[in-house]
Tab-separated table of C-alpha atoms in Angstrom:
chain	number	residue	atom	x	y	z
A	1417	MET	CA	0.000	0.000	0.000
A	1418	ARG	CA	1.345	3.431	-0.910
A	1419	ARG	CA	2.278	5.545	2.068
A	1420	MET	CA	0.070	8.631	2.416
A	1421	VAL	CA	1.679	12.030	2.885
A	1422	GLU	CA	-0.617	14.943	3.699
A	1423	TRP	CA	0.357	18.281	2.183
A	1424	ILE	CA	-0.584	21.269	4.343
A	1425	HIS	CA	-0.351	24.839	3.056
A	1426	SER	CA	-0.645	28.039	5.097
A	1427	ASP	CA	-1.181	31.353	3.312
A	1428	ARG	CA	-0.659	33.447	6.440
A	1429	LEU	CA	2.516	34.093	8.434
A	1430	VAL	CA	2.542	31.337	11.042
A	1431	PRO	CA	3.917	32.266	14.505
A	1432	TYR	CA	6.875	30.072	15.392
A	1433	GLU	CA	5.387	28.874	18.680
A	1434	GLU	CA	2.282	27.719	16.830
A	1435	ALA	CA	4.371	25.792	14.324
A	1436	LEU	CA	6.374	24.087	17.059
A	1437	ALA	CA	3.219	23.045	18.905
A	1438	PHE	CA	1.654	21.650	15.736
A	1439	MET	CA	4.767	19.665	14.860
A	1440	GLU	CA	5.060	18.244	18.371
A	1441	ASP	CA	1.464	17.013	18.256
A	1442	ARG	CA	1.651	15.672	14.707
A	1443	VAL	CA	4.952	13.862	15.214
A	1444	ALA	CA	3.598	12.188	18.353
A	1445	ALA	CA	0.477	11.099	16.456
A	1446	ILE	CA	2.537	9.729	13.564
A	1447	ALA	CA	4.721	7.772	15.993
A	1448	ARG	CA	1.575	6.253	17.540
A	1449	GLY	CA	0.266	5.308	14.109
A	1450	GLU	CA	-2.688	7.681	14.466
A	1451	ALA	CA	-1.851	10.209	11.721
A	1452	ASP	CA	-0.436	10.292	8.218
A	1453	GLU	CA	2.969	11.731	7.470
A	1454	ALA	CA	2.873	15.403	6.512
A	1455	ILE	CA	4.687	18.172	4.654
A	1456	TRP	CA	3.734	21.657	5.840
A	1457	LEU	CA	4.484	24.616	3.538
A	1458	LEU	CA	4.462	27.980	5.274
A	1459	GLU	CA	6.115	31.320	5.976
A	1460	HIS	CA	7.083	32.785	9.344
A	1461	PRO	CA	7.296	36.385	10.515
A	1462	PRO	CA	10.941	37.525	10.823
A	1463	LEU	CA	12.845	35.490	13.442
A	1464	TYR	CA	16.083	33.694	14.152
A	1465	THR	CA	16.466	30.110	15.297
A	1466	ALA	CA	19.431	28.568	17.076
A	1467	GLY	CA	20.283	24.944	16.409
A	1468	THR	CA	22.013	22.666	18.870
A	1469	SER	CA	25.441	23.660	17.485
A	1470	ALA	CA	24.819	27.432	17.514
A	1471	ARG	CA	27.592	29.665	18.848
A	1472	ARG	CA	26.510	32.759	20.739
A	1473	GLU	CA	29.033	34.956	18.900
A	1474	ASP	CA	27.231	34.157	15.631
A	1475	LEU	CA	24.148	36.049	16.843
A	1476	THR	CA	25.460	39.470	15.865
A	1477	ASP	CA	22.252	41.452	16.437
A	1478	PRO	CA	20.380	39.699	19.287
A	1479	ASP	CA	17.759	42.437	19.666
A	1480	ARG	CA	16.700	42.587	16.019
A	1481	PHE	CA	14.189	39.714	15.874
A	1482	PRO	CA	12.931	37.073	18.315
A	1483	VAL	CA	15.346	34.176	18.802
A	1484	TYR	CA	14.131	30.602	19.323
A	1485	GLU	CA	15.968	27.452	20.345
A	1486	PRO	CA	13.862	24.603	18.937
A	1487	GLY	CA	16.350	21.782	19.515
A	1488	ARG	CA	16.895	20.969	15.834
A	1489	GLY	CA	20.334	20.303	14.408
A	1490	GLY	CA	22.525	23.035	12.940
A	1491	GLN	CA	23.423	26.584	13.935
A	1492	TYR	CA	21.708	29.956	13.488
A	1493	THR	CA	19.271	30.511	10.665
A	1494	TYR	CA	16.705	33.111	9.653
A	1495	HIS	CA	13.057	32.660	8.741
A	1496	GLY	CA	10.797	35.339	7.350
A	1497	PRO	CA	8.356	36.435	4.644
A	1498	GLY	CA	9.366	35.446	1.131
A	1499	GLN	CA	11.088	32.294	2.320
A	1500	ARG	CA	9.422	28.935	1.796
A	1501	VAL	CA	9.671	26.773	4.875
A	1502	ALA	CA	8.779	23.105	4.436
A	1503	TYR	CA	8.366	21.208	7.682
A	1504	VAL	CA	8.875	17.533	6.990
A	1505	MET	CA	7.132	15.060	9.295
A	1506	LEU	CA	8.059	11.615	7.966
A	1507	ASP	CA	8.237	8.226	9.661
A	1508	LEU	CA	11.769	6.876	9.292
A	1509	ASN	CA	10.695	3.669	11.002
A	1510	LYS	CA	9.072	2.868	7.650
A	1511	ARG	CA	11.563	4.727	5.457
A	1512	GLY	CA	14.824	3.321	6.830
A	1513	ARG	CA	16.472	4.458	10.058
A	1514	ASP	CA	19.372	6.188	8.349
A	1515	VAL	CA	19.708	9.849	9.341
A	1516	ARG	CA	22.520	10.624	6.909
A	1517	CYS	CA	20.571	9.102	4.050
A	1518	PHE	CA	17.471	11.062	5.030
A	1519	VAL	CA	19.338	14.375	5.092
A	1520	ARG	CA	20.835	13.554	1.709
A	1521	LYS	CA	17.331	12.935	0.379
A	1522	LEU	CA	16.268	16.360	1.621
A	1523	GLU	CA	19.278	17.926	-0.115
A	1524	ASP	CA	18.449	16.052	-3.322
A	1525	TRP	CA	14.848	17.255	-3.038
A	1526	VAL	CA	15.902	20.903	-2.803
A	1527	ILE	CA	18.409	20.552	-5.639
A	1528	ALA	CA	15.827	18.884	-7.897
A	1529	ALA	CA	13.245	21.600	-7.179
A	1530	LEU	CA	15.760	24.376	-7.931
A	1531	ALA	CA	16.649	22.670	-11.206
A	1532	GLU	CA	13.075	23.303	-12.369
A	1533	PHE	CA	14.121	26.984	-12.574
A	1534	ASN	CA	17.511	26.230	-14.182
A	1535	VAL	CA	19.315	26.860	-10.904
A	1536	THR	CA	22.192	24.511	-10.126
A	1537	GLY	CA	22.162	23.844	-6.414
A	1538	GLU	CA	25.124	22.071	-4.882
A	1539	ILE	CA	26.229	20.695	-1.537
A	1540	ARG	CA	29.667	21.242	-0.045
A	1541	ASP	CA	31.634	19.150	2.428
A	1542	GLY	CA	31.696	20.885	5.790
A	1543	ARG	CA	28.973	23.348	4.810
A	1544	VAL	CA	25.337	22.677	5.615
A	1545	GLY	CA	22.624	23.552	3.118
A	1546	VAL	CA	22.419	24.078	-0.637
A	1547	TRP	CA	24.682	26.526	-2.472
A	1548	VAL	CA	24.890	28.259	-5.838
A	1549	THR	CA	27.991	29.671	-7.507
A	1550	ARG	CA	27.955	33.362	-8.432
A	1551	PRO	CA	30.104	34.054	-11.518
A	1552	ASP	CA	28.276	37.404	-11.716
A	1553	ARG	CA	29.852	38.555	-8.443
A	1554	PRO	CA	33.469	39.524	-7.636
A	1555	LYS	CA	35.650	36.509	-6.936
A	1556	ASN	CA	36.873	35.583	-3.474
A	1557	PRO	CA	40.329	36.863	-2.411
A	1558	ASP	CA	41.836	33.478	-3.315
A	1559	GLY	CA	40.450	33.701	-6.843
A	1560	THR	CA	37.686	31.152	-6.425
A	1561	LEU	CA	34.118	31.859	-7.448
A	1562	ARG	CA	31.814	33.238	-4.801
A	1563	GLU	CA	29.156	30.878	-3.513
A	1564	ASP	CA	25.926	31.931	-1.829
A	1565	LYS	CA	23.562	29.849	0.241
A	1566	ILE	CA	20.025	29.523	-1.114
A	1567	ALA	CA	18.555	26.857	1.170
A	1568	ALA	CA	18.995	25.653	4.747
A	1569	ILE	CA	18.367	22.207	6.182
A	1570	GLY	CA	17.871	21.315	9.843
A	1571	VAL	CA	16.017	18.317	11.206
A	1572	LYS	CA	15.151	16.683	14.487
A	1573	LEU	CA	13.970	13.135	15.165
A	1574	ARG	CA	11.727	11.769	17.873
A	1575	ARG	CA	11.009	8.038	17.931
A	1576	TRP	CA	12.401	8.077	14.378
A	1577	VAL	CA	9.795	10.558	13.147
A	1578	SER	CA	11.270	13.731	11.638
A	1579	PHE	CA	10.305	17.326	12.109
A	1580	HIS	CA	11.627	20.761	11.155
A	1581	GLY	CA	13.054	20.447	7.633
A	1582	ILE	CA	14.095	22.861	4.888
A	1583	SER	CA	13.859	26.528	3.963
A	1584	ILE	CA	14.404	27.961	0.485
A	1585	ASN	CA	14.887	31.651	-0.202
A	1586	VAL	CA	12.430	32.851	-2.832
A	1587	GLU	CA	12.218	36.608	-2.152
A	1588	PRO	CA	13.049	37.332	1.501
A	1589	ASP	CA	14.657	40.560	2.667
A	1590	LEU	CA	18.284	39.423	2.470
A	1591	SER	CA	19.388	42.212	4.820
A	1592	HIS	CA	17.648	40.311	7.623
A	1593	PHE	CA	20.366	37.667	7.439
A	1594	THR	CA	22.951	40.202	8.643
A	1595	GLY	CA	21.846	39.771	12.253
A	1596	ILE	CA	23.405	36.311	12.332
A	1597	VAL	CA	26.259	34.369	10.806
A	1598	PRO	CA	24.049	31.958	8.833
A	1599	CYS	CA	24.944	28.392	9.814
A	1600	GLY	CA	28.190	29.703	11.286
A	1601	ILE	CA	29.743	30.324	7.858
A	1602	ARG	CA	31.389	33.734	7.487
A	1603	ALA	CA	33.176	33.290	4.166
A	1604	HIS	CA	30.073	33.075	1.976
A	1605	GLY	CA	26.852	34.984	1.429
A	1606	VAL	CA	23.134	34.341	1.066
A	1607	THR	CA	20.983	34.594	-2.039
A	1608	SER	CA	17.440	33.938	-3.243
A	1609	LEU	CA	15.715	32.967	-6.471
A	1610	VAL	CA	14.673	36.565	-7.086
A	1611	ASP	CA	18.174	37.804	-6.220
A	1612	LEU	CA	19.427	35.481	-8.972
A	1613	GLY	CA	17.172	37.357	-11.394
A	1614	LEU	CA	14.390	34.784	-11.574
A	1615	PRO	CA	10.712	35.881	-11.332
A	1616	VAL	CA	9.787	32.844	-9.228
A	1617	THR	CA	6.888	32.934	-6.771
A	1618	LEU	CA	6.224	30.847	-3.690
A	1619	ASP	CA	3.463	29.066	-5.625
A	1620	ASP	CA	5.930	28.219	-8.396
A	1621	LEU	CA	8.342	26.723	-5.885
A	1622	ASP	CA	5.566	24.819	-4.117
A	1623	ALA	CA	4.615	23.131	-7.392
A	1624	ALA	CA	8.236	22.107	-7.980
A	1625	LEU	CA	8.596	20.784	-4.438
A	1626	ARG	CA	5.473	18.642	-4.741
A	1627	LEU	CA	6.537	17.253	-8.114
A	1628	LYS	CA	10.073	16.425	-7.039
A	1629	PHE	CA	9.135	15.017	-3.638
A	1630	ASP	CA	7.358	12.120	-5.286
A	1631	GLN	CA	10.398	11.448	-7.472
A	1632	ILE	CA	13.060	11.722	-4.777
A	1633	PHE	CA	11.127	9.722	-2.191
A	1634	ALA	CA	9.504	7.299	-4.647
A	1635	ASP	CA	11.357	4.346	-3.094
A	1636	GLY	CA	10.104	5.291	0.352
A	1637	GLY	CA	13.376	6.993	1.178
A	1638	ASN	CA	15.240	3.719	1.695
A	1639	SER	CA	18.076	4.247	-0.774
A	1640	CYS	CA	20.670	6.988	-1.137
A	1641	GLY	CA	23.037	8.127	-3.785
A	1642	ASN	CA	23.077	10.834	-6.374
A	1643	THR	CA	19.687	11.530	-7.882
A	1644	PRO	CA	19.689	11.989	-11.679
């Protein structure tokens, strides 16, 4: 029997506390076998979150926006209007208890969705998230091409059910990222689809995410490797 995944979409800005409470309840219900898996697409009002590896010195403007510590992996990140957040509540008991494989699937999912807009997203060893090269920008001091982050990934597991997930920059206010060192990485910047010159909307990205989710997770999420 095909596993059911419920897609939830919120048009309003969802307060972070509300999102956390919903995920806690849904993840518990999934673990008990009382609810379907879910993907929740939403936006938040401007805020910063601190992952379990966050360093206090990377919060450069602590009074700018509310700061939350949700217990997910990673360091500091920003959420706000114009950024698509996808909270991923999947049962890894049925999809293979392999955290590294699961994170790779999420990366592949983001990369495949970006490719729908002719954006080449890439992952880098030692750097969390999805990156794009910027040949249109001045090179780094060592002569290498500049790379900007376009998507963040941070997950948490409880009883092998995932929550939190991914965020992709469509058209957020990029100046809001200056209050933190995103993911603790000082040598590179942040970009968005609109910043890359693409007239992409949140609805456009949502359609790509839904299409590519079925392809990337078609095997139930039990195998890893590079996705064509």
